[in-house]
Short mmCIF file of C-alpha atoms and ligand atoms in Angstrom, two decimals:
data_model
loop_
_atom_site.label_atom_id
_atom_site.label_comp_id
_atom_site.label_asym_id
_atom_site.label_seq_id
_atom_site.Cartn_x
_atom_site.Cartn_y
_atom_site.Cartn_z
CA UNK T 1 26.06 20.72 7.85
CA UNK T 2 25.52 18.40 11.25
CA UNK T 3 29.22 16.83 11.80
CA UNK T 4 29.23 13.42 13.15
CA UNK T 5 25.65 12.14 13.30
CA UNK T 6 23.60 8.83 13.82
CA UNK T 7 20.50 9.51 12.06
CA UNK T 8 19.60 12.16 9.08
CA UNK T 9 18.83 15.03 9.65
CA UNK T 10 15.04 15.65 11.43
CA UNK T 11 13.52 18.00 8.65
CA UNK T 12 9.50 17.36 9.73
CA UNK T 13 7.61 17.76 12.58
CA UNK T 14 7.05 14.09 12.92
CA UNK T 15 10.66 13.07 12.62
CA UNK T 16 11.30 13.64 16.41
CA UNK T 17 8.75 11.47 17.64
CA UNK T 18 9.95 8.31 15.55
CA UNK T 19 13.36 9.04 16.76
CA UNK T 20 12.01 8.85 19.97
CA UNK T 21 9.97 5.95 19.76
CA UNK T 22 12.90 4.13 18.36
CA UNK T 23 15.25 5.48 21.24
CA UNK T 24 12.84 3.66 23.59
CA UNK T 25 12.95 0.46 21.74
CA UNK T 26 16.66 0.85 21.76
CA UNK T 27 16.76 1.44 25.61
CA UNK T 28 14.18 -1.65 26.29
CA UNK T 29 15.92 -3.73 23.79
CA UNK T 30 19.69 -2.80 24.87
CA UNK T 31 18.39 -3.18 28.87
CA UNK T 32 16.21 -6.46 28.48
CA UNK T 33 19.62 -8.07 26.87
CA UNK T 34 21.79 -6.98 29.44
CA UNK T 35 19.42 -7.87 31.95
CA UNK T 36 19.47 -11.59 30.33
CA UNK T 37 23.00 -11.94 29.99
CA UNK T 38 24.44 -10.56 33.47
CA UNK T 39 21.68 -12.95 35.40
CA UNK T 40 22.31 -15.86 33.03
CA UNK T 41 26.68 -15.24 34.35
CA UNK T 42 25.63 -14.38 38.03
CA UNK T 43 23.54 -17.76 38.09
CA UNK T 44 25.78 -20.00 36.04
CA UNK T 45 29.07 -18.66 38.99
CA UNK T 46 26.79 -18.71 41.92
CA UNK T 47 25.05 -22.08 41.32
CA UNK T 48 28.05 -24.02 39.36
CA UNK T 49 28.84 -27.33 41.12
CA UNK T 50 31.81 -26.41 43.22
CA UNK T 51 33.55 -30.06 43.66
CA UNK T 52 32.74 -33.36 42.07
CA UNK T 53 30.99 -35.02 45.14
CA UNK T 54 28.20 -32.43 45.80
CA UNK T 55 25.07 -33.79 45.48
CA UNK T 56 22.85 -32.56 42.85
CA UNK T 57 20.52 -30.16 43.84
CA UNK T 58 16.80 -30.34 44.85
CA UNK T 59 14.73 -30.01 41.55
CA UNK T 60 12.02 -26.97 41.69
CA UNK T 61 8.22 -26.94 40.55
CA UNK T 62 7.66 -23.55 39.28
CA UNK T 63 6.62 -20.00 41.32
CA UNK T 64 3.62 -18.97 40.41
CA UNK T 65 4.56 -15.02 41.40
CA UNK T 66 7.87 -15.48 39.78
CA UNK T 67 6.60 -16.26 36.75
CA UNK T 68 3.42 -14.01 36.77
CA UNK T 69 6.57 -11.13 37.71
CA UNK T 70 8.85 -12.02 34.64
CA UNK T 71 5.98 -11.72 32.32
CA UNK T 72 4.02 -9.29 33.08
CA UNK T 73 6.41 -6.70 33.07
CA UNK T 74 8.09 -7.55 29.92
CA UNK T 75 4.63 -8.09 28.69
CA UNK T 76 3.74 -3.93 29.83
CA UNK T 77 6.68 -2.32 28.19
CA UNK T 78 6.32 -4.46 24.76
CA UNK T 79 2.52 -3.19 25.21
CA UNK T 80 3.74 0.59 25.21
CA UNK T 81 5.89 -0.28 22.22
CA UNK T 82 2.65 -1.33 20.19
CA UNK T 83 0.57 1.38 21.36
CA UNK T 84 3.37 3.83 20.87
CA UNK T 85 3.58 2.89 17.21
CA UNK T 86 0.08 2.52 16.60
CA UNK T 87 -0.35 6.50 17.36
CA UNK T 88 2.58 7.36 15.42
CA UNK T 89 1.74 5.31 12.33
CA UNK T 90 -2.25 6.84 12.37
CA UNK T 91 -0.49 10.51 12.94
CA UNK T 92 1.72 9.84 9.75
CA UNK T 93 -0.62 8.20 7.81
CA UNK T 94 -3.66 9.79 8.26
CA UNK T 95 -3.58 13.00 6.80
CA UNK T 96 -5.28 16.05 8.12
CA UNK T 97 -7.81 18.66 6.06
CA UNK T 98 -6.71 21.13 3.81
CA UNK T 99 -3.29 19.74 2.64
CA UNK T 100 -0.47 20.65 -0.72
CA UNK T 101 -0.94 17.46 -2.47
CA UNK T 102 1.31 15.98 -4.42
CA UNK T 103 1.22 13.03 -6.60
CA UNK T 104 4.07 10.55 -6.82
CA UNK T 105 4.14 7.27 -9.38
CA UNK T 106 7.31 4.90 -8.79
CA UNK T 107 8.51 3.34 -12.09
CA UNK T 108 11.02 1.08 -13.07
CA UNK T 109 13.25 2.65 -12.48
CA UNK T 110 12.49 5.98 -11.56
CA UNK T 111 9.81 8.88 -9.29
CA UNK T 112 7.37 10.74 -11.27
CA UNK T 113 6.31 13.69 -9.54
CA UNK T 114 3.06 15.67 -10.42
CA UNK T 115 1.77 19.05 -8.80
CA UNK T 116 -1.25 20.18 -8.94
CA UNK T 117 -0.42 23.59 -11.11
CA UNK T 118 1.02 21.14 -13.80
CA UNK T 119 4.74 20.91 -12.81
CA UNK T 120 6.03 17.86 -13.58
CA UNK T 121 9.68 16.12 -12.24
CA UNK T 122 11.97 12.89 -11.90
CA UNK T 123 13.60 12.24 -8.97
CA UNK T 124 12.88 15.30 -7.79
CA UNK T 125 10.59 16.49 -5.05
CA UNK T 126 9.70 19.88 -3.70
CA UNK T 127 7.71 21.02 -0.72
CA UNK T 128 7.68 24.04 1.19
CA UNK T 129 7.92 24.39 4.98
CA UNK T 130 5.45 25.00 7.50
CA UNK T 131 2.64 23.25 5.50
CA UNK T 132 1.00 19.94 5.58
CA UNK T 133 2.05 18.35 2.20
CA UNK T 134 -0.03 14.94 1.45
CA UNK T 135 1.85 12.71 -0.91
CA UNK T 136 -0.56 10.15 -2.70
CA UNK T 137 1.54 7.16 -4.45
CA UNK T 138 0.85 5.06 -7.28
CA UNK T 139 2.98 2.05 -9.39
CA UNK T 140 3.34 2.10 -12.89
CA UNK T 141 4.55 -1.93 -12.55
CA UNK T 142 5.88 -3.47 -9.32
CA UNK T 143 6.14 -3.00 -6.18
CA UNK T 144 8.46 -0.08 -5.32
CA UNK T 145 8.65 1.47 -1.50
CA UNK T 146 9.11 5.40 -1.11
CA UNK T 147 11.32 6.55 1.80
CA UNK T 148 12.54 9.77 2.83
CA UNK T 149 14.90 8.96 5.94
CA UNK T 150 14.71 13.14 7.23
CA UNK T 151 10.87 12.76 7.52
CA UNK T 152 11.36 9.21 9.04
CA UNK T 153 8.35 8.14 6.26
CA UNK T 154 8.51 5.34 4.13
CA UNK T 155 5.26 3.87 2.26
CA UNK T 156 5.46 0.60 -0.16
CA UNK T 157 4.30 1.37 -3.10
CA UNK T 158 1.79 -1.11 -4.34
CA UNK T 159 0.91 -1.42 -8.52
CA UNK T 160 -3.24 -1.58 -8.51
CA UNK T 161 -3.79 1.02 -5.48
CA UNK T 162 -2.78 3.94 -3.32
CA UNK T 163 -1.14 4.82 -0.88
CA UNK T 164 -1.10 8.14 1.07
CA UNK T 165 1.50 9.58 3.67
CA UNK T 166 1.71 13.36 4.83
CA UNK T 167 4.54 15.13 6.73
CA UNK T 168 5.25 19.04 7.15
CA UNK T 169 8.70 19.87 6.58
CA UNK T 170 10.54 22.16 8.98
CA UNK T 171 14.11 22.65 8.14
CA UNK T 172 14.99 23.80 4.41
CA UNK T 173 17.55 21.68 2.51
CA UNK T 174 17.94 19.49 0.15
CA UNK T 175 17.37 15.41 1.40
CA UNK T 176 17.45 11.54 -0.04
CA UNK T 177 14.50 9.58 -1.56
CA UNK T 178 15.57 6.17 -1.53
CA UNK T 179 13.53 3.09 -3.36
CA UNK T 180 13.24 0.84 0.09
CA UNK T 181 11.84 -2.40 -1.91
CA UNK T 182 13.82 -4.28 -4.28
CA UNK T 183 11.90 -3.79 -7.57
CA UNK T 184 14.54 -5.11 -10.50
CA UNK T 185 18.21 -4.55 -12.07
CA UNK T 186 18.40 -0.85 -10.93
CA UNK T 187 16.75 -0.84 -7.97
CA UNK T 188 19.61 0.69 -6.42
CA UNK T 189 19.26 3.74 -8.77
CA UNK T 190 15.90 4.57 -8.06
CA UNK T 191 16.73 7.39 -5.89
CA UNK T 192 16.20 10.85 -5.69
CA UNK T 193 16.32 14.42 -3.80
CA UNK T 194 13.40 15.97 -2.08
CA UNK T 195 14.13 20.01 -1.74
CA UNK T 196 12.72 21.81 1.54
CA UNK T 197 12.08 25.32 0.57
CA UNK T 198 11.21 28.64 2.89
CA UNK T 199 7.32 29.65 1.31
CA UNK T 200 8.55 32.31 -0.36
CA UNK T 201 11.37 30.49 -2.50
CA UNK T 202 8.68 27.81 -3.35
CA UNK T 203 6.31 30.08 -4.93
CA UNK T 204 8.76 31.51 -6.89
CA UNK T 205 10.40 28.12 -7.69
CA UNK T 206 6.53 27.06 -8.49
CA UNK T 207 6.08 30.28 -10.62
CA UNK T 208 9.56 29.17 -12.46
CA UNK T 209 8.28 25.72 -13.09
CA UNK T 210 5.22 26.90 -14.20
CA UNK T 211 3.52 24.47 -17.59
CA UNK T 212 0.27 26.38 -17.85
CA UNK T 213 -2.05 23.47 -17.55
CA UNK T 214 -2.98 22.61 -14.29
CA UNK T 215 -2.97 18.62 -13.13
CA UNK T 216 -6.74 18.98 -13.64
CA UNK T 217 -7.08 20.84 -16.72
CA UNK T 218 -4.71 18.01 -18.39
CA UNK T 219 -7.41 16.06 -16.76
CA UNK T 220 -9.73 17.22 -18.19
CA UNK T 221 -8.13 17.58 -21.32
CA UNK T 222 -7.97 13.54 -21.09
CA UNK T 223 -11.97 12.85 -20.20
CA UNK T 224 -12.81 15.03 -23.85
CA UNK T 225 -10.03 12.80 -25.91
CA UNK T 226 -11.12 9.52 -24.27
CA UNK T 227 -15.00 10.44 -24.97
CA UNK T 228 -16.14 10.56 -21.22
CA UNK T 229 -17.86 13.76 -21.53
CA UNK T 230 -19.97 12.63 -24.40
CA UNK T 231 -22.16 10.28 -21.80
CA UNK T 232 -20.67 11.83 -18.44
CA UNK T 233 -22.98 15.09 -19.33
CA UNK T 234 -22.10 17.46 -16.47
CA UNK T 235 -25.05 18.74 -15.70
CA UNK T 236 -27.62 17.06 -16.91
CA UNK T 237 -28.89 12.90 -16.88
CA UNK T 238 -26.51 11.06 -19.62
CA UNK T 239 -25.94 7.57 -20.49
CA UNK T 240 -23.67 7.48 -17.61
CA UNK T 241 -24.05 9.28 -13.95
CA UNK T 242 -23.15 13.12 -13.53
CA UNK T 243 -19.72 13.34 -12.29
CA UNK T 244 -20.48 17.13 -10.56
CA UNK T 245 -20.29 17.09 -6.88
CA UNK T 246 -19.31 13.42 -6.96
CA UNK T 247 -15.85 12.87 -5.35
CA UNK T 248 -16.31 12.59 -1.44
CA UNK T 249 -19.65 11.60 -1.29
CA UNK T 250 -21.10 8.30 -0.77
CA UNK T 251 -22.87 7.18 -3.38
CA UNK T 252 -25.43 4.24 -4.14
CA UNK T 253 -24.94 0.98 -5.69
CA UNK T 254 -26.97 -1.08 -7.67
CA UNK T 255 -26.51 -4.17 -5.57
CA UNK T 256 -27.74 -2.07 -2.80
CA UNK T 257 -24.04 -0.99 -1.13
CA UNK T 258 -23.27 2.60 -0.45
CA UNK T 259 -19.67 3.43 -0.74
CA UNK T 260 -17.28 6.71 -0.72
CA UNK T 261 -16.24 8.12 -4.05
CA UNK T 262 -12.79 8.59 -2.97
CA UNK T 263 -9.39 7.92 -5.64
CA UNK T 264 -9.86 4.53 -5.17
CA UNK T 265 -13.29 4.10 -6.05
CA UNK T 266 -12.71 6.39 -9.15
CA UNK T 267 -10.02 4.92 -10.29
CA UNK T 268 -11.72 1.30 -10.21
CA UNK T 269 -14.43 2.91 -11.85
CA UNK T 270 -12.41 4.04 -14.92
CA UNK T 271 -10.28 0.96 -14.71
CA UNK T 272 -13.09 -1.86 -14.28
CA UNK T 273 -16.51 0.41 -15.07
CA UNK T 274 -18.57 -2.52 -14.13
CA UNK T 275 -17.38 -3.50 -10.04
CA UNK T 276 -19.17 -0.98 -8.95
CA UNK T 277 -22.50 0.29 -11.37
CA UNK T 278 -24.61 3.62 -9.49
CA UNK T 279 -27.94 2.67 -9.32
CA UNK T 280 -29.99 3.16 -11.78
CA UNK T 281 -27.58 2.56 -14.90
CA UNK T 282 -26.55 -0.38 -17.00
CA UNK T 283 -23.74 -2.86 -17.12
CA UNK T 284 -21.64 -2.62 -20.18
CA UNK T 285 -21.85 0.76 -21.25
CA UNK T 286 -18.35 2.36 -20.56
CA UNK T 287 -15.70 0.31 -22.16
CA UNK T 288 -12.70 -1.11 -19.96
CA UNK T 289 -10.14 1.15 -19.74
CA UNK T 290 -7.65 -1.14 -18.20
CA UNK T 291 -4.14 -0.99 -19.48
CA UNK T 292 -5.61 1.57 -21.68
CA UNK T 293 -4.19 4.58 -19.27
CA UNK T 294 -1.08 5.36 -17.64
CA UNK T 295 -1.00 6.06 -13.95
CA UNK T 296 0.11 9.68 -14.79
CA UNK T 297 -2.82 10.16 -16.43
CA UNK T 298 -5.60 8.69 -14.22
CA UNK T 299 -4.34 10.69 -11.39
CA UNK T 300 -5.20 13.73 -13.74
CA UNK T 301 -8.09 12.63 -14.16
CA UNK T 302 -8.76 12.09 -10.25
CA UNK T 303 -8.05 15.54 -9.88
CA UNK T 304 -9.61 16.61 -12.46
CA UNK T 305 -13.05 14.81 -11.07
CA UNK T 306 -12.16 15.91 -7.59
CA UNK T 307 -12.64 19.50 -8.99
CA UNK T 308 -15.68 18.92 -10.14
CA UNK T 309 -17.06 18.45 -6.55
CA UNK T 310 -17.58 21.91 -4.35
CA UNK T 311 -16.46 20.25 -1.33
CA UNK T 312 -13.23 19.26 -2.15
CA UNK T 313 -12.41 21.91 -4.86
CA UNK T 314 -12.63 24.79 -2.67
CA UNK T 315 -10.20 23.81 -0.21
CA UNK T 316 -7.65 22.59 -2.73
CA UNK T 317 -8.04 25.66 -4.88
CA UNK T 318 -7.54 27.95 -1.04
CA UNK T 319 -4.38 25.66 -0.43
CA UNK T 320 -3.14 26.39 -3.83
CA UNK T 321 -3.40 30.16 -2.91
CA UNK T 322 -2.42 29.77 0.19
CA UNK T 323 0.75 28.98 -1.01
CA UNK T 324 1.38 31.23 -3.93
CA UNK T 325 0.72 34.20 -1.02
CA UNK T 326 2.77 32.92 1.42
CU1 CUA O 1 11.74 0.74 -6.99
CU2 CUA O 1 13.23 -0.54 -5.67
#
């Protein structure tokens, strides 16, 4: 174990480059305040009034190259600062193709993890190394805020939406997940361990973990007991539109929009059926299933719909190997 140290540990690739955009803000910050300070004593000795009958001095009208100096340059290095972070936050929160994802719902007052073979965990998280994991988050109730201080990531948590981060882990261990938003009486309990593993000692700890059911077989399990397959016929024209090759695609509206059929839309779709009717079906026909399914459940059946669709169900299913051969 690291003796005496500042910061965690840097267990992702990303880690290094917030530590280093924060060691620049430190250096600005600690040099612009120095800066202030020693001219503020040098002026306030140099220009005191040095006996009682001096006259006072001659007042001055501004410098127009003095002033343009002091703040433009300030103005440059806060500039670097914004587009500095700007980069990082895209890089960290845009996550790239082909990634392990993982699905993580806060609670009061606790994680729920879900994999997408079926595992299931509390305050517990596991990802291997060398591998782009994509963590999508979701709030059974308020809003909680996800942090894991050795991948420098933290994401609130926000009840009604998601939220995605991704990070790939580099050094094996075993690190904090901290709640970073107070969310109620134990807020301060809502913590938790995320476990970097070497590819080899994840698939086995996957294979030990092991439920049968993967995330989207319980999915599916939940679109035959809540009746969706009786008008969602797969592969033919039902009461409702064909859900096959569905997720990732734009698709039409009745009022004439064209939107994305990402987790979002889906969920708002299962949630609030009628914000958003395909064109070419009816209001009114799927009931509301709002407050009728936990967020557990609707991410299974996200994943569940996502496998439906070719383009997104082959690479997750190659990731999935991809990992049990590593
Ligand atoms: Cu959840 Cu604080």
């Amino acid at each position: 174990m690291p003796t005496l140290s500042l910061v965690p540990p840097r267990a992702s690739t990303g880690a290094g480059q917030v530590d280093a955009l924060y060691g620049y803000l430190l250096v600005v910050g600690i040099a612009m305040t120095v800066l202030i300070f020693v001219v503020v004593v040098f002026f306030a000795l140099k220009y005191r009034r040095k006996s009682p009958d001096e006259p006072p001095p001659k007042p001055i009208h501004g410098s127009i190259p003095l002033e343009l100096t002091w703040s433009v340059i300030p103005f440059l290095f806060m500039l670097v600062m914004f587009a500095w972070g700007t980069k990082l936050y895209f890089d960290n929160y845009t996550p790239p193709r082909d990634t392990l994802d993982i699905y993580v719902v806060g609670k009061q007052w606790m994680w729920k993890v879900q994999y997408p073979d079926g595992q299931r965990e509390i305050n517990e998280l596991h990802v291997p190394t060398g591998r782009a994991v994509k963590i999508t988050l979701a709030s059974e109730d308020v809003i909680h805020s996800f942090f894991l201080p050795a991948f420098r990531l933290k994401h609130d948590v926000v009840p009604g939406s998601y939220q995605t981060f991704w990070f790939q882990a580099t050094l094996p261990g075993r690190y904090h997940i901290f709640c970073a938003e107070y969310c109620g009486t134990n807020h301060s309990r809502m913590i938790g361990w995320v476990t970097v593993m070497e590819p080899v000692a994840y698939q086995n700890w996957l294979a030990g973990s092991a439920t049968g059911a993967s995330m989207a077989e319980q999915g599916q399990k939940l679109f035959d007991q809540f009746g969706c397959v009786t008008c969602h016929v797969t592969d033919s024209q039902g009461r409702c539109p064909s859900l096959r090759n569905v997720f990732g695609n734009p698709v039409q509206l009745e009022d004439g929009r064209t939107v994305v059929a990402n987790e979002a839309y889906i969920r708002e779709s299962i949630l609030n059926p009628n914000a958003k009717i395909v064109k070419g079906y009816k209001h009114d026909v799927m009931p509301v299933f709002q407050g009728q399914i936990s967020e557990d459940n609707l991410l299974q059946l996200i994943v569940y719909i996502k496998s439906l669709s070719a383009s997104t169900a082959a690479p997750a299913k190659a990731a999935a190997t991809q990992v049990q051969k590593q």
